[in-house]
Amino acid sequence: MAGDNASFADFTLGGLFGTQETGGLLFAVVCVVFFTALTANGVMVFLIHADAHLHTPMYFLLSHLSLIDMLYISTIVPKMLVDYLRGQRTISFAGCTAQHFLYLTLVGAEFFLLGLMAYDRYVAICSPLRYPVLMSRRVCWLIIAGSWLGGSLDGFLLTPITMSFPFCGSRDIDHFFCEAPAVLRLACADTALYETVMYACCVLMLLTPSSVVVASYARILAAVHRMSSAEGRRKAFATCSSHMIVVTLFYGAAMYTYMVPQAYHQPAQDKVFSVFYTILTPMLNPLIYSLRNKDVAGALQRALRRLRGSQRVSREAF
């Protein structure tokens, strides 16, 4: 009975901010990144749903990517920031379980969605005449549903198994959130079989969509190379390269965390790699994919004009 109670006791998170000398600076940086991510993604969701010019398959998928990023970063960062301000690092067993489930579900959904978004760009550039059929509204909803289903299956499959192991030793998680590899280090049972299952899931959830991304952008770059316009080629290469940088950071960091054998891991390195796909990527996605886009810039200008117009009408009414 005492062992069961120990397994359900609170955990202590190691945190990200480290020593007092560097903690304040890192806290400020993470705050800026967090609020920038929330603002940029929130603006994207609003503009895409409010402006008829952005009612296209690409922007429909981007709006859901922004929604996932907002939920994703909010699962991890707010608690980390509040804990630093309050000077505490504990998280309940239930809180750790919930964070683990939400994190796996949301990151899994983003893995699949990014892969399918690359397919959308491939169809748009390489088969423009068939684009309305291949990327119909029904197909877009199937992409969204498939992404959420894949992420949810990952969360529902791995979370109960991860949190069912006995934790009868240290309760100190050497990480800034309840990520599976860090939690499993505390288990006082053989986790080899589970780690094999988790590795197989990661092959499906990481290698499959990343392979789709690489294949899609390879075909896109081949099509761009055949363009007659040098300016068009330059812009297309710049866009593709920026997309590939973000995707490489996201998938690459996740592959290191979940597919490299634990014997090669160091807690400090794990934290750095986790920062790339849990904190930086949600900020970079809207900046790279959308806010630099002329269509989005035009929608933002129209929204600001409507806002100024409504304010002028309100002042005149009074």
mmCIF file of C-alpha atoms in Angstrom:
data_model
loop_
_atom_site.group_PDB
_atom_site.id
_atom_site.type_symbol
_atom_site.label_atom_id
_atom_site.label_comp_id
_atom_site.label_asym_id
_atom_site.label_seq_id
_atom_site.Cartn_x
_atom_site.Cartn_y
_atom_site.Cartn_z
ATOM 1 C CA MET A 1 0.000 0.000 0.000
ATOM 2 C CA ALA A 2 2.841 2.346 0.855
ATOM 3 C CA GLY A 3 4.419 1.626 -2.531
ATOM 4 C CA ASP A 4 1.151 2.528 -4.286
ATOM 5 C CA ASN A 5 0.946 5.815 -2.389
ATOM 6 C CA ALA A 6 4.565 6.576 -3.299
ATOM 7 C CA SER A 7 3.801 6.048 -6.976
ATOM 8 C CA PHE A 8 1.062 8.694 -6.850
ATOM 9 C CA ALA A 9 3.088 11.298 -4.906
ATOM 10 C CA ASP A 10 4.057 14.660 -6.381
ATOM 11 C CA PHE A 11 6.997 15.033 -8.748
ATOM 12 C CA THR A 12 9.627 17.787 -8.702
ATOM 13 C CA LEU A 13 10.633 19.335 -12.031
ATOM 14 C CA GLY A 14 14.246 20.312 -12.540
ATOM 15 C CA GLY A 15 13.211 23.371 -14.534
ATOM 16 C CA LEU A 16 14.920 25.211 -17.355
ATOM 17 C CA PHE A 17 16.203 28.403 -15.784
ATOM 18 C CA GLY A 18 19.130 26.981 -13.829
ATOM 19 C CA THR A 19 21.152 29.240 -11.544
ATOM 20 C CA GLN A 20 19.968 32.573 -10.175
ATOM 21 C CA GLU A 21 22.517 34.427 -12.328
ATOM 22 C CA THR A 22 21.128 33.146 -15.649
ATOM 23 C CA GLY A 23 17.586 32.358 -14.506
ATOM 24 C CA GLY A 24 16.290 35.913 -14.808
ATOM 25 C CA LEU A 25 17.568 36.347 -18.365
ATOM 26 C CA LEU A 26 16.213 32.960 -19.509
ATOM 27 C CA PHE A 27 12.887 33.720 -17.832
ATOM 28 C CA ALA A 28 12.618 37.014 -19.761
ATOM 29 C CA VAL A 29 13.527 35.330 -23.058
ATOM 30 C CA VAL A 30 10.976 32.537 -22.574
ATOM 31 C CA CYS A 31 8.310 35.120 -21.632
ATOM 32 C CA VAL A 32 8.952 37.050 -24.856
ATOM 33 C CA VAL A 33 8.891 33.874 -26.947
ATOM 34 C CA PHE A 34 5.689 32.653 -25.262
ATOM 35 C CA PHE A 35 3.714 35.869 -25.695
ATOM 36 C CA THR A 36 5.041 36.337 -29.233
ATOM 37 C CA ALA A 37 3.865 32.808 -30.089
ATOM 38 C CA LEU A 38 0.414 33.397 -28.580
ATOM 39 C CA THR A 39 0.017 36.773 -30.304
ATOM 40 C CA ALA A 40 1.278 35.681 -33.730
ATOM 41 C CA ASN A 41 -0.763 32.484 -33.778
ATOM 42 C CA GLY A 42 -3.840 34.251 -32.413
ATOM 43 C CA VAL A 43 -3.597 36.915 -35.133
ATOM 44 C CA MET A 44 -3.257 34.186 -37.757
ATOM 45 C CA VAL A 45 -6.374 32.333 -36.574
ATOM 46 C CA PHE A 46 -8.379 35.577 -36.486
ATOM 47 C CA LEU A 47 -7.265 36.816 -39.916
ATOM 48 C CA ILE A 48 -7.809 33.489 -41.660
ATOM 49 C CA HIS A 49 -11.347 33.138 -40.345
ATOM 50 C CA ALA A 50 -12.277 36.827 -40.695
ATOM 51 C CA ASP A 51 -10.900 37.597 -44.170
ATOM 52 C CA ALA A 52 -12.589 35.965 -47.183
ATOM 53 C CA HIS A 53 -9.377 36.301 -49.239
ATOM 54 C CA LEU A 54 -7.742 33.700 -46.950
ATOM 55 C CA HIS A 55 -10.509 31.101 -47.225
ATOM 56 C CA THR A 56 -8.316 28.660 -49.140
ATOM 57 C CA PRO A 57 -7.111 25.126 -48.255
ATOM 58 C CA MET A 58 -3.588 26.296 -47.429
ATOM 59 C CA TYR A 59 -4.738 28.939 -44.953
ATOM 60 C CA PHE A 60 -7.394 26.640 -43.525
ATOM 61 C CA LEU A 61 -4.624 24.174 -42.617
ATOM 62 C CA LEU A 62 -2.410 27.002 -41.344
ATOM 63 C CA SER A 63 -5.177 28.199 -39.013
ATOM 64 C CA HIS A 64 -5.313 24.761 -37.426
ATOM 65 C CA LEU A 65 -1.521 24.664 -37.171
ATOM 66 C CA SER A 66 -1.678 27.990 -35.308
ATOM 67 C CA LEU A 67 -4.398 26.642 -33.003
ATOM 68 C CA ILE A 68 -2.318 23.553 -32.198
ATOM 69 C CA ASP A 69 0.749 25.732 -31.534
ATOM 70 C CA MET A 70 -1.205 27.949 -29.126
ATOM 71 C CA LEU A 71 -2.490 24.940 -27.183
ATOM 72 C CA TYR A 72 0.851 23.177 -27.407
ATOM 73 C CA ILE A 73 3.023 25.923 -25.934
ATOM 74 C CA SER A 74 0.350 26.704 -23.302
ATOM 75 C CA THR A 75 0.569 23.123 -22.033
ATOM 76 C CA ILE A 76 4.176 23.585 -20.919
ATOM 77 C CA VAL A 77 5.353 27.184 -20.620
ATOM 78 C CA PRO A 78 2.809 28.895 -18.279
ATOM 79 C CA LYS A 79 3.426 26.441 -15.432
ATOM 80 C CA MET A 80 7.173 26.752 -15.925
ATOM 81 C CA LEU A 81 6.984 30.556 -15.694
ATOM 82 C CA VAL A 82 4.622 30.568 -12.691
ATOM 83 C CA ASP A 83 6.764 28.017 -10.847
ATOM 84 C CA TYR A 84 9.827 30.208 -11.332
ATOM 85 C CA LEU A 85 8.023 33.264 -9.939
ATOM 86 C CA ARG A 86 6.648 31.319 -6.977
ATOM 87 C CA GLY A 87 9.937 29.567 -6.281
ATOM 88 C CA GLN A 88 8.437 26.084 -6.453
ATOM 89 C CA ARG A 89 8.913 23.197 -8.878
ATOM 90 C CA THR A 90 6.432 20.535 -7.808
ATOM 91 C CA ILE A 91 3.769 19.006 -10.052
ATOM 92 C CA SER A 92 1.124 16.558 -8.883
ATOM 93 C CA PHE A 93 0.881 13.058 -10.302
ATOM 94 C CA ALA A 94 -2.446 13.994 -11.944
ATOM 95 C CA GLY A 95 -0.968 17.229 -13.311
ATOM 96 C CA CYS A 96 2.026 15.379 -14.742
ATOM 97 C CA THR A 97 -0.288 12.801 -16.344
ATOM 98 C CA ALA A 98 -2.473 15.523 -17.889
ATOM 99 C CA GLN A 99 0.540 17.456 -19.180
ATOM 100 C CA HIS A 100 2.041 14.282 -20.650
ATOM 101 C CA PHE A 101 -1.217 13.383 -22.414
ATOM 102 C CA LEU A 102 -1.860 16.874 -23.825
ATOM 103 C CA TYR A 103 1.744 17.233 -24.951
ATOM 104 C CA LEU A 104 1.765 13.872 -26.781
ATOM 105 C CA THR A 105 -1.627 14.529 -28.387
ATOM 106 C CA LEU A 106 -0.767 18.019 -29.601
ATOM 107 C CA VAL A 107 2.771 17.263 -30.776
ATOM 108 C CA GLY A 108 1.510 14.137 -32.540
ATOM 109 C CA ALA A 109 -1.205 16.130 -34.300
ATOM 110 C CA GLU A 110 1.415 18.668 -35.419
ATOM 111 C CA PHE A 111 3.736 15.937 -36.712
ATOM 112 C CA PHE A 112 1.011 14.651 -39.029
ATOM 113 C CA LEU A 113 -0.341 18.078 -39.983
ATOM 114 C CA LEU A 114 3.051 19.433 -41.074
ATOM 115 C CA GLY A 115 3.565 16.402 -43.305
ATOM 116 C CA LEU A 116 0.138 16.807 -44.924
ATOM 117 C CA MET A 117 0.666 20.562 -45.344
ATOM 118 C CA ALA A 118 3.796 19.800 -47.365
ATOM 119 C CA TYR A 119 1.630 17.585 -49.589
ATOM 120 C CA ASP A 120 -0.776 20.530 -50.011
ATOM 121 C CA ARG A 121 2.075 22.741 -51.266
ATOM 122 C CA TYR A 122 3.269 19.970 -53.590
ATOM 123 C CA VAL A 123 -0.191 19.665 -55.181
ATOM 124 C CA ALA A 124 -0.540 23.460 -55.479
ATOM 125 C CA ILE A 125 2.771 23.869 -57.317
ATOM 126 C CA CYS A 126 3.115 20.604 -59.235
ATOM 127 C CA SER A 127 -0.560 19.904 -60.078
ATOM 128 C CA PRO A 128 -2.310 23.298 -60.000
ATOM 129 C CA LEU A 129 -5.129 22.267 -62.346
ATOM 130 C CA ARG A 130 -6.105 19.361 -60.090
ATOM 131 C CA TYR A 131 -5.658 21.351 -56.868
ATOM 132 C CA PRO A 132 -9.388 22.189 -56.326
ATOM 133 C CA VAL A 133 -10.232 18.479 -56.546
ATOM 134 C CA LEU A 134 -7.270 17.038 -54.639
ATOM 135 C CA MET A 135 -7.554 19.644 -51.867
ATOM 136 C CA SER A 136 -11.334 20.045 -51.624
ATOM 137 C CA ARG A 137 -12.976 21.168 -48.376
ATOM 138 C CA ARG A 138 -13.785 17.540 -47.570
ATOM 139 C CA VAL A 139 -10.137 16.544 -48.021
ATOM 140 C CA CYS A 140 -9.038 19.430 -45.792
ATOM 141 C CA TRP A 141 -11.363 18.294 -43.011
ATOM 142 C CA LEU A 142 -10.101 14.729 -43.424
ATOM 143 C CA ILE A 143 -6.522 16.028 -43.038
ATOM 144 C CA ILE A 144 -7.444 17.890 -39.842
ATOM 145 C CA ALA A 145 -9.402 14.930 -38.449
ATOM 146 C CA GLY A 146 -6.597 12.509 -39.341
ATOM 147 C CA SER A 147 -3.991 14.701 -37.642
ATOM 148 C CA TRP A 148 -6.015 14.986 -34.428
ATOM 149 C CA LEU A 149 -6.839 11.274 -34.498
ATOM 150 C CA GLY A 150 -3.175 10.317 -34.893
ATOM 151 C CA GLY A 151 -2.132 12.615 -32.052
ATOM 152 C CA SER A 152 -4.950 11.405 -29.792
ATOM 153 C CA LEU A 153 -4.072 7.754 -30.367
ATOM 154 C CA ASP A 154 -0.486 8.523 -29.360
ATOM 155 C CA GLY A 155 -1.644 10.256 -26.175
ATOM 156 C CA PHE A 156 -4.183 7.586 -25.224
ATOM 157 C CA LEU A 157 -1.756 4.746 -25.955
ATOM 158 C CA LEU A 158 1.452 5.973 -24.338
ATOM 159 C CA THR A 159 0.269 8.091 -21.398
ATOM 160 C CA PRO A 160 -1.475 5.324 -19.373
ATOM 161 C CA ILE A 161 1.492 2.991 -19.858
ATOM 162 C CA THR A 162 4.089 5.648 -18.959
ATOM 163 C CA MET A 163 2.294 6.716 -15.782
ATOM 164 C CA SER A 164 1.459 3.162 -14.668
ATOM 165 C CA PHE A 165 5.071 2.274 -13.902
ATOM 166 C CA PRO A 166 5.990 2.214 -10.197
ATOM 167 C CA PHE A 167 7.984 5.290 -9.115
ATOM 168 C CA CYS A 168 9.417 4.147 -5.808
ATOM 169 C CA GLY A 169 12.698 6.047 -5.816
ATOM 170 C CA SER A 170 13.513 9.671 -6.581
ATOM 171 C CA ARG A 171 10.642 11.958 -7.615
ATOM 172 C CA ASP A 172 12.951 14.523 -9.250
ATOM 173 C CA ILE A 173 12.324 14.826 -13.011
ATOM 174 C CA ASP A 174 15.472 16.335 -14.523
ATOM 175 C CA HIS A 175 13.498 18.273 -17.132
ATOM 176 C CA PHE A 176 11.234 21.318 -17.395
ATOM 177 C CA PHE A 177 8.069 19.298 -18.099
ATOM 178 C CA CYS A 178 6.775 15.718 -17.897
ATOM 179 C CA GLU A 179 8.344 14.354 -21.061
ATOM 180 C CA ALA A 180 8.228 10.553 -21.381
ATOM 181 C CA PRO A 181 11.995 9.757 -21.463
ATOM 182 C CA ALA A 182 12.644 11.927 -18.393
ATOM 183 C CA VAL A 183 9.736 10.368 -16.470
ATOM 184 C CA LEU A 184 10.782 6.825 -17.391
ATOM 185 C CA ARG A 185 14.222 7.346 -15.815
ATOM 186 C CA LEU A 186 12.464 7.393 -12.433
ATOM 187 C CA ALA A 187 10.630 4.088 -12.935
ATOM 188 C CA CYS A 188 11.791 1.236 -10.721
ATOM 189 C CA ALA A 189 10.760 -1.453 -13.207
ATOM 190 C CA ASP A 190 12.024 -2.807 -16.503
ATOM 191 C CA THR A 191 10.918 -0.358 -19.229
ATOM 192 C CA ALA A 192 12.738 -2.001 -22.163
ATOM 193 C CA LEU A 193 9.587 -3.410 -23.783
ATOM 194 C CA TYR A 194 7.737 -0.120 -23.426
ATOM 195 C CA GLU A 195 10.666 1.835 -24.873
ATOM 196 C CA THR A 196 10.607 -0.516 -27.883
ATOM 197 C CA VAL A 197 6.879 0.164 -28.369
ATOM 198 C CA MET A 198 7.453 3.898 -28.005
ATOM 199 C CA TYR A 199 10.287 3.710 -30.549
ATOM 200 C CA ALA A 200 7.950 1.972 -33.026
ATOM 201 C CA CYS A 201 5.305 4.671 -32.481
ATOM 202 C CA CYS A 202 7.910 7.362 -33.077
ATOM 203 C CA VAL A 203 9.003 5.717 -36.315
ATOM 204 C CA LEU A 204 5.401 5.954 -37.490
ATOM 205 C CA MET A 205 4.795 9.469 -36.183
ATOM 206 C CA LEU A 206 8.159 11.013 -37.066
ATOM 207 C CA LEU A 207 9.691 9.198 -40.013
ATOM 208 C CA THR A 208 6.452 8.873 -41.993
ATOM 209 C CA PRO A 209 5.433 12.572 -41.996
ATOM 210 C CA SER A 210 9.037 13.777 -42.276
ATOM 211 C CA SER A 211 9.493 11.512 -45.312
ATOM 212 C CA VAL A 212 6.370 13.070 -46.851
ATOM 213 C CA VAL A 213 7.819 16.526 -46.175
ATOM 214 C CA VAL A 214 11.181 15.686 -47.766
ATOM 215 C CA ALA A 215 9.587 14.015 -50.804
ATOM 216 C CA SER A 216 7.098 16.862 -51.310
ATOM 217 C CA TYR A 217 9.702 19.613 -51.105
ATOM 218 C CA ALA A 218 12.069 17.670 -53.353
ATOM 219 C CA ARG A 219 9.375 17.562 -56.028
ATOM 220 C CA ILE A 220 8.578 21.235 -55.411
ATOM 221 C CA LEU A 221 12.219 22.267 -55.778
ATOM 222 C CA ALA A 222 12.512 20.228 -58.975
ATOM 223 C CA ALA A 223 9.449 22.034 -60.369
ATOM 224 C CA VAL A 224 10.783 25.420 -59.250
ATOM 225 C CA HIS A 225 14.135 24.734 -60.900
ATOM 226 C CA ARG A 226 12.332 24.433 -64.236
ATOM 227 C CA MET A 227 10.739 27.885 -63.872
ATOM 228 C CA SER A 228 11.693 30.366 -66.568
ATOM 229 C CA SER A 229 11.587 33.367 -64.211
ATOM 230 C CA ALA A 230 14.767 33.864 -62.191
ATOM 231 C CA GLU A 231 12.904 36.066 -59.695
ATOM 232 C CA GLY A 232 10.225 33.397 -59.260
ATOM 233 C CA ARG A 233 12.873 30.750 -58.638
ATOM 234 C CA ARG A 234 14.605 32.930 -56.069
ATOM 235 C CA LYS A 235 11.414 33.600 -54.119
ATOM 236 C CA ALA A 236 10.338 29.964 -54.249
ATOM 237 C CA PHE A 237 13.743 28.732 -53.070
ATOM 238 C CA ALA A 238 13.736 31.271 -50.229
ATOM 239 C CA THR A 239 10.265 30.162 -49.130
ATOM 240 C CA CYS A 240 11.070 26.444 -49.345
ATOM 241 C CA SER A 241 14.360 26.832 -47.481
ATOM 242 C CA SER A 242 12.732 28.739 -44.597
ATOM 243 C CA HIS A 243 10.009 26.093 -44.347
ATOM 244 C CA MET A 244 12.591 23.296 -44.350
ATOM 245 C CA ILE A 245 14.621 24.975 -41.591
ATOM 246 C CA VAL A 246 11.593 25.065 -39.265
ATOM 247 C CA VAL A 247 10.563 21.508 -40.158
ATOM 248 C CA THR A 248 14.128 20.242 -39.622
ATOM 249 C CA LEU A 249 14.302 21.875 -36.186
ATOM 250 C CA PHE A 250 10.937 20.392 -35.212
ATOM 251 C CA TYR A 251 11.366 16.850 -36.505
ATOM 252 C CA GLY A 252 15.111 16.694 -35.868
ATOM 253 C CA ALA A 253 14.865 17.652 -32.208
ATOM 254 C CA ALA A 254 11.982 15.218 -31.662
ATOM 255 C CA MET A 255 13.905 12.403 -33.384
ATOM 256 C CA TYR A 256 16.877 12.990 -31.093
ATOM 257 C CA THR A 257 14.636 12.863 -28.017
ATOM 258 C CA TYR A 258 12.639 9.770 -28.914
ATOM 259 C CA MET A 259 14.716 7.740 -31.374
ATOM 260 C CA VAL A 260 18.297 8.050 -30.131
ATOM 261 C CA PRO A 261 19.003 5.335 -27.497
ATOM 262 C CA GLN A 262 18.804 6.645 -23.925
ATOM 263 C CA ALA A 263 22.423 5.625 -23.294
ATOM 264 C CA TYR A 264 23.493 8.545 -25.516
ATOM 265 C CA HIS A 265 21.334 11.125 -23.729
ATOM 266 C CA GLN A 266 22.374 13.790 -21.244
ATOM 267 C CA PRO A 267 19.678 15.703 -19.280
ATOM 268 C CA ALA A 268 21.146 19.090 -20.204
ATOM 269 C CA GLN A 269 21.191 18.223 -23.908
ATOM 270 C CA ASP A 270 17.652 16.828 -23.686
ATOM 271 C CA LYS A 271 16.407 20.154 -22.351
ATOM 272 C CA VAL A 272 18.044 22.077 -25.192
ATOM 273 C CA PHE A 273 16.571 19.827 -27.875
ATOM 274 C CA SER A 274 13.148 19.932 -26.211
ATOM 275 C CA VAL A 275 13.218 23.733 -26.248
ATOM 276 C CA PHE A 276 13.455 23.673 -30.050
ATOM 277 C CA TYR A 277 10.216 21.797 -30.633
ATOM 278 C CA THR A 278 8.203 22.808 -27.554
ATOM 279 C CA ILE A 279 8.960 26.544 -27.246
ATOM 280 C CA LEU A 280 10.713 27.894 -30.364
ATOM 281 C CA THR A 281 8.726 26.113 -33.086
ATOM 282 C CA PRO A 282 5.295 27.458 -31.987
ATOM 283 C CA MET A 283 6.744 30.970 -32.329
ATOM 284 C CA LEU A 284 8.545 30.340 -35.626
ATOM 285 C CA ASN A 285 5.675 28.619 -37.454
ATOM 286 C CA PRO A 286 3.424 31.695 -37.886
ATOM 287 C CA LEU A 287 6.401 33.944 -38.617
ATOM 288 C CA ILE A 288 7.796 31.650 -41.316
ATOM 289 C CA TYR A 289 4.649 30.177 -42.841
ATOM 290 C CA SER A 290 2.228 33.082 -42.731
ATOM 291 C CA LEU A 291 3.043 36.550 -41.450
ATOM 292 C CA ARG A 292 5.697 37.137 -44.143
ATOM 293 C CA ASN A 293 3.096 36.262 -46.789
ATOM 294 C CA LYS A 294 1.665 39.105 -48.914
ATOM 295 C CA ASP A 295 -1.866 37.693 -48.630
ATOM 296 C CA VAL A 296 -1.653 37.711 -44.843
ATOM 297 C CA ALA A 297 -0.094 41.179 -44.808
ATOM 298 C CA GLY A 298 -2.959 42.435 -46.985
ATOM 299 C CA ALA A 299 -5.535 40.817 -44.683
ATOM 300 C CA LEU A 300 -3.873 42.448 -41.668
ATOM 301 C CA GLN A 301 -3.983 45.872 -43.355
ATOM 302 C CA ARG A 302 -7.674 45.431 -44.194
ATOM 303 C CA ALA A 303 -8.420 44.413 -40.611
ATOM 304 C CA LEU A 304 -6.602 47.481 -39.272
ATOM 305 C CA ARG A 305 -8.494 49.747 -41.694
ATOM 306 C CA ARG A 306 -11.805 48.254 -40.540
ATOM 307 C CA LEU A 307 -10.757 48.788 -36.922
ATOM 308 C CA ARG A 308 -9.806 52.440 -37.535
ATOM 309 C CA GLY A 309 -13.060 52.966 -39.447
ATOM 310 C CA SER A 310 -15.177 51.549 -36.619
ATOM 311 C CA GLN A 311 -13.319 53.704 -34.086
ATOM 312 C CA ARG A 312 -13.963 56.822 -36.201
ATOM 313 C CA VAL A 313 -17.669 55.977 -36.469
ATOM 314 C CA SER A 314 -17.848 55.461 -32.691
ATOM 315 C CA ARG A 315 -16.241 58.848 -32.009
ATOM 316 C CA GLU A 316 -18.606 60.584 -34.435
ATOM 317 C CA ALA A 317 -21.595 58.937 -32.776
ATOM 318 C CA PHE A 318 -20.619 60.457 -29.454
#
